[in-house]
Short mmCIF file of C-alpha atoms in Angstrom, two decimals:
data_model
loop_
_atom_site.label_atom_id
_atom_site.label_comp_id
_atom_site.label_asym_id
_atom_site.label_seq_id
_atom_site.Cartn_x
_atom_site.Cartn_y
_atom_site.Cartn_z
CA SER G 1 20.12 -5.64 24.04
CA GLN G 2 20.10 -9.13 22.65
CA GLN G 3 18.32 -8.00 19.56
CA GLY G 4 20.07 -8.19 16.24
CA GLU G 5 21.24 -5.03 14.63
CA GLU G 6 20.40 -4.51 11.00
CA ASP G 7 21.84 -2.16 8.49
CA PRO G 8 21.01 -0.20 6.63
CA GLN G 9 17.85 0.94 8.40
CA ALA G 10 16.47 1.97 5.05
CA LEU G 11 17.41 1.16 1.46
CA SER G 12 16.08 2.68 -1.75
CA ILE G 13 16.93 1.11 -5.12
CA GLN G 14 15.64 0.84 -8.68
CA GLU G 15 13.91 -2.20 -10.07
CA GLY G 16 16.39 -4.70 -11.38
CA GLU G 17 19.12 -3.76 -8.93
CA ASN G 18 20.29 -6.04 -6.17
CA ALA G 19 19.52 -5.27 -2.53
CA THR G 20 21.81 -6.33 0.33
CA MET G 21 20.78 -6.18 3.98
CA ASN G 22 23.02 -7.03 6.88
CA CYS G 23 22.32 -8.36 10.31
CA SER G 24 24.61 -8.65 13.35
CA TYR G 25 23.82 -10.35 16.59
CA LYS G 26 25.45 -10.55 20.01
CA THR G 27 25.03 -14.07 21.35
CA SER G 28 25.43 -17.56 19.90
CA ILE G 29 22.58 -18.74 17.74
CA ASN G 30 21.26 -22.10 16.60
CA ASN G 31 19.88 -20.72 13.40
CA LEU G 32 19.08 -17.40 11.78
CA GLN G 33 15.89 -16.62 9.92
CA TRP G 34 14.79 -13.80 7.65
CA TYR G 35 11.23 -12.51 7.51
CA ARG G 36 9.50 -9.98 5.34
CA GLN G 37 6.74 -7.59 6.47
CA ASN G 38 4.60 -5.69 4.04
CA SER G 39 3.07 -2.48 5.33
CA GLY G 40 0.18 -3.20 7.68
CA ARG G 41 0.68 -6.96 7.50
CA GLY G 42 2.15 -9.74 9.59
CA LEU G 43 5.64 -11.15 9.06
CA VAL G 44 6.24 -13.85 6.47
CA HIS G 45 9.06 -16.33 6.78
CA LEU G 46 11.56 -16.19 3.91
CA ILE G 47 14.48 -18.43 4.67
CA LEU G 48 16.33 -20.15 7.51
CA ILE G 49 20.02 -20.83 7.71
CA ARG G 50 21.48 -23.13 10.37
CA SER G 51 24.58 -22.35 12.39
CA ASN G 52 26.59 -24.98 10.52
CA GLU G 53 25.70 -23.55 7.12
CA ARG G 54 27.50 -20.68 5.41
CA GLU G 55 25.24 -19.90 2.49
CA LYS G 56 21.74 -20.74 1.34
CA HIS G 57 19.71 -19.89 -1.73
CA SER G 58 15.99 -19.69 -2.37
CA GLY G 59 14.87 -18.26 -5.68
CA ARG G 60 16.17 -14.69 -5.86
CA LEU G 61 17.26 -14.80 -2.21
CA ARG G 62 20.75 -15.53 -1.05
CA VAL G 63 21.59 -15.68 2.63
CA THR G 64 25.05 -15.94 4.16
CA LEU G 65 26.00 -16.58 7.75
CA ASP G 66 29.36 -15.90 9.40
CA THR G 67 29.22 -17.24 12.95
CA SER G 68 32.71 -16.00 13.74
CA LYS G 69 31.62 -12.46 13.02
CA LYS G 70 28.12 -13.05 14.31
CA SER G 71 26.64 -11.62 11.14
CA SER G 72 24.35 -12.55 8.29
CA SER G 73 23.37 -10.93 5.02
CA LEU G 74 20.34 -11.20 2.81
CA LEU G 75 20.75 -10.52 -0.90
CA ILE G 76 17.75 -10.04 -3.14
CA THR G 77 18.75 -10.18 -6.78
CA ALA G 78 16.95 -8.48 -9.67
CA SER G 79 14.63 -6.66 -7.32
CA ARG G 80 11.01 -5.88 -8.19
CA ALA G 81 8.63 -3.24 -6.96
CA ALA G 82 6.78 -6.01 -5.14
CA ASP G 83 9.87 -6.58 -2.97
CA THR G 84 9.15 -3.24 -1.25
CA ALA G 85 8.75 -4.20 2.42
CA SER G 86 10.60 -4.33 5.71
CA TYR G 87 12.98 -7.23 6.23
CA PHE G 88 13.88 -8.65 9.64
CA CYS G 89 16.47 -11.09 10.76
CA ALA G 90 15.68 -13.28 13.74
CA GLY G 91 18.18 -15.35 15.66
CA HIS G 92 17.12 -18.51 17.39
CA MET G 93 18.98 -18.50 20.69
CA PHE G 94 18.81 -19.73 24.24
CA SER G 95 18.01 -16.70 26.36
CA GLY G 96 16.79 -16.33 29.90
CA GLY G 97 16.40 -20.08 30.23
CA TYR G 98 14.26 -20.51 27.12
CA ASN G 99 14.63 -21.04 23.43
CA LYS G 100 13.31 -18.05 21.54
CA LEU G 101 13.55 -15.99 18.38
CA ILE G 102 15.06 -12.54 18.87
CA PHE G 103 14.20 -10.13 16.05
CA GLY G 104 16.32 -7.30 14.72
CA ALA G 105 15.02 -3.79 14.12
CA GLY G 106 14.57 -4.39 10.43
CA THR G 107 15.55 -2.80 7.12
CA ARG G 108 12.98 -0.87 5.11
CA LEU G 109 13.47 -1.62 1.43
CA ALA G 110 11.87 0.57 -1.26
CA VAL G 111 12.14 -0.64 -4.85
CA HIS G 112 11.19 2.00 -7.40
CA PRO G 113 9.80 1.07 -10.84
CA ASP J 1 -5.97 -23.19 5.72
CA ALA J 2 -6.99 -19.63 6.62
CA GLY J 3 -3.72 -18.95 8.42
CA VAL J 4 -3.46 -17.38 11.84
CA ILE J 5 -6.56 -15.34 12.61
CA GLN J 6 -6.54 -12.34 14.90
CA SER J 7 -9.37 -10.13 16.10
CA PRO J 8 -10.05 -7.32 16.20
CA ARG J 9 -7.83 -5.87 13.50
CA HIS J 10 -8.04 -2.43 15.07
CA GLU J 11 -8.91 -1.41 18.58
CA VAL J 12 -9.21 2.09 19.97
CA THR J 13 -9.86 2.42 23.65
CA GLU J 14 -9.53 4.88 26.48
CA MET J 15 -6.93 4.68 29.18
CA GLY J 16 -8.07 2.45 32.03
CA GLN J 17 -10.29 0.23 29.94
CA GLU J 18 -9.81 -3.51 29.57
CA VAL J 19 -8.65 -4.76 26.21
CA THR J 20 -8.88 -8.33 24.97
CA LEU J 21 -7.08 -9.49 21.84
CA ARG J 22 -7.92 -12.83 20.29
CA CYS J 23 -5.99 -15.35 18.24
CA LYS J 24 -6.80 -18.56 16.46
CA PRO J 25 -3.62 -20.47 15.46
CA ILE J 26 -3.25 -22.70 12.43
CA SER J 27 -4.82 -26.06 13.04
CA GLY J 28 -2.21 -28.62 14.09
CA HIS J 29 0.25 -26.06 15.34
CA ASP J 30 1.28 -26.74 18.93
CA TYR J 31 3.15 -23.49 19.60
CA LEU J 32 1.57 -20.06 19.92
CA PHE J 33 3.42 -16.80 20.36
CA TRP J 34 2.32 -13.30 21.22
CA TYR J 35 4.53 -10.42 20.01
CA ARG J 36 4.27 -6.66 20.32
CA GLN J 37 5.68 -4.30 17.67
CA THR J 38 6.46 -0.61 18.20
CA MET J 39 8.69 1.84 16.43
CA MET J 40 10.76 2.34 19.53
CA ARG J 41 11.24 -1.24 20.68
CA GLY J 42 10.77 -3.26 17.50
CA LEU J 43 9.26 -6.73 17.72
CA GLU J 44 9.21 -8.17 21.20
CA LEU J 45 8.15 -11.64 22.30
CA LEU J 46 5.64 -11.35 25.14
CA ILE J 47 4.77 -14.97 25.84
CA TYR J 48 4.56 -18.32 24.16
CA PHE J 49 2.58 -21.49 24.74
CA ASN J 50 3.27 -25.12 23.95
CA ASN J 51 0.26 -27.43 23.92
CA ASN J 52 -1.79 -24.72 25.59
CA VAL J 53 0.69 -24.35 28.49
CA PRO J 54 2.54 -21.06 29.00
CA ILE J 55 6.25 -21.72 28.69
CA ASP J 56 8.01 -18.36 28.74
CA ASP J 57 6.20 -15.25 29.91
CA SER J 58 9.35 -13.25 30.73
CA GLY J 59 8.47 -10.72 28.04
CA MET J 60 5.13 -9.76 29.54
CA PRO J 61 5.65 -6.12 30.52
CA GLU J 62 3.84 -6.13 33.84
CA ASP J 63 0.92 -7.54 35.76
CA ARG J 64 -1.55 -5.57 33.70
CA PHE J 65 -0.90 -8.07 30.88
CA SER J 66 -2.21 -11.63 30.98
CA ALA J 67 -2.54 -14.35 28.37
CA LYS J 68 -4.53 -17.55 28.26
CA MET J 69 -4.89 -20.48 25.97
CA PRO J 70 -7.96 -22.47 27.04
CA ASN J 71 -7.71 -24.85 24.10
CA ALA J 72 -5.60 -25.61 21.06
CA SER J 73 -7.54 -23.30 18.78
CA PHE J 74 -7.88 -20.13 20.84
CA SER J 75 -5.77 -17.72 22.83
CA THR J 76 -6.35 -14.29 24.37
CA LEU J 77 -4.11 -11.47 25.44
CA LYS J 78 -5.70 -9.16 27.96
CA ILE J 79 -4.56 -5.75 29.14
CA GLN J 80 -6.27 -4.43 32.25
CA PRO J 81 -6.12 -1.48 32.81
CA SER J 82 -4.77 -0.23 29.48
CA GLU J 83 -2.39 2.72 29.24
CA PRO J 84 -1.34 4.93 26.32
CA ARG J 85 2.11 3.30 26.27
CA ASP J 86 0.45 0.00 25.42
CA SER J 87 -0.37 1.39 21.97
CA ALA J 88 1.29 -0.95 19.49
CA VAL J 89 0.60 -3.69 16.96
CA TYR J 90 0.15 -7.04 18.64
CA PHE J 91 0.90 -10.14 16.61
CA CYS J 92 0.03 -13.74 17.22
CA ALA J 93 2.11 -16.45 15.56
CA SER J 94 2.08 -20.19 15.56
CA SER J 95 4.39 -23.00 14.60
CA HIS J 96 4.15 -26.71 14.07
CA ARG J 97 5.24 -29.03 16.84
CA LEU J 98 8.12 -30.32 14.72
CA ALA J 99 9.32 -26.76 14.19
CA GLY J 100 8.77 -25.63 17.75
CA VAL J 101 10.34 -22.39 18.68
CA SER J 102 13.31 -22.77 16.40
CA ASP J 103 11.76 -22.93 13.00
CA GLU J 104 9.30 -21.09 10.81
CA GLN J 105 6.64 -19.14 12.59
CA TYR J 106 3.39 -18.13 10.86
CA PHE J 107 2.19 -14.68 11.81
CA GLY J 108 -1.32 -13.33 11.90
CA PRO J 109 -2.22 -9.92 10.44
CA GLY J 110 -1.92 -8.22 13.83
CA THR J 111 -4.17 -6.07 15.99
CA ARG J 112 -3.40 -2.39 15.99
CA LEU J 113 -4.19 -1.07 19.49
CA THR J 114 -4.51 2.60 20.22
CA VAL J 115 -5.03 3.66 23.79
CA THR J 116 -6.00 7.32 24.22
#
């Protein structure tokens, strides 16, 4: 499969703690994106990191990218109950003759008050 | 802007029936994507359009699935005949022409399809 692999599949933490989710992919990418999905909703774009970048910050989010290891991580600092959601990485790659986003299986994050 | 609009939000139908899902992208967005999400297979790209023209339909499962985009503000995904294994949440997403396929995509709320 060309889909990214994410771990852990599920993560349960207390409010205030940091949450780290990892994503690995198999083919070369142009950029890697992270999306959040609340239960019963569509995906919402969080952050994009390009293949020539190693780290990017946005508010409480920190994303790293290691193209040599074909992996990325998403860190959410000082988590809140409202961060409870599924988080997906998506690699932009050239596949089957077309540019497309390939999504990982996602990590389900539960933040307990 | 109201965001990407999908209808219906929920659809329950019997095997063999025709199902039509509808999507209105964000105004000014030139790219439109149809995805399917299941527990087993995750989020899969079915087809995407650029300026109303289908570009990549390699993800369409089989001939029972078809998609059209008659104008910049409307697209349909049709399943005929439907089968229980088509049960999933179908998402429509759009992106701005400057973003294209490679940048931020805006997702609709999805249509939950149940085929009995």
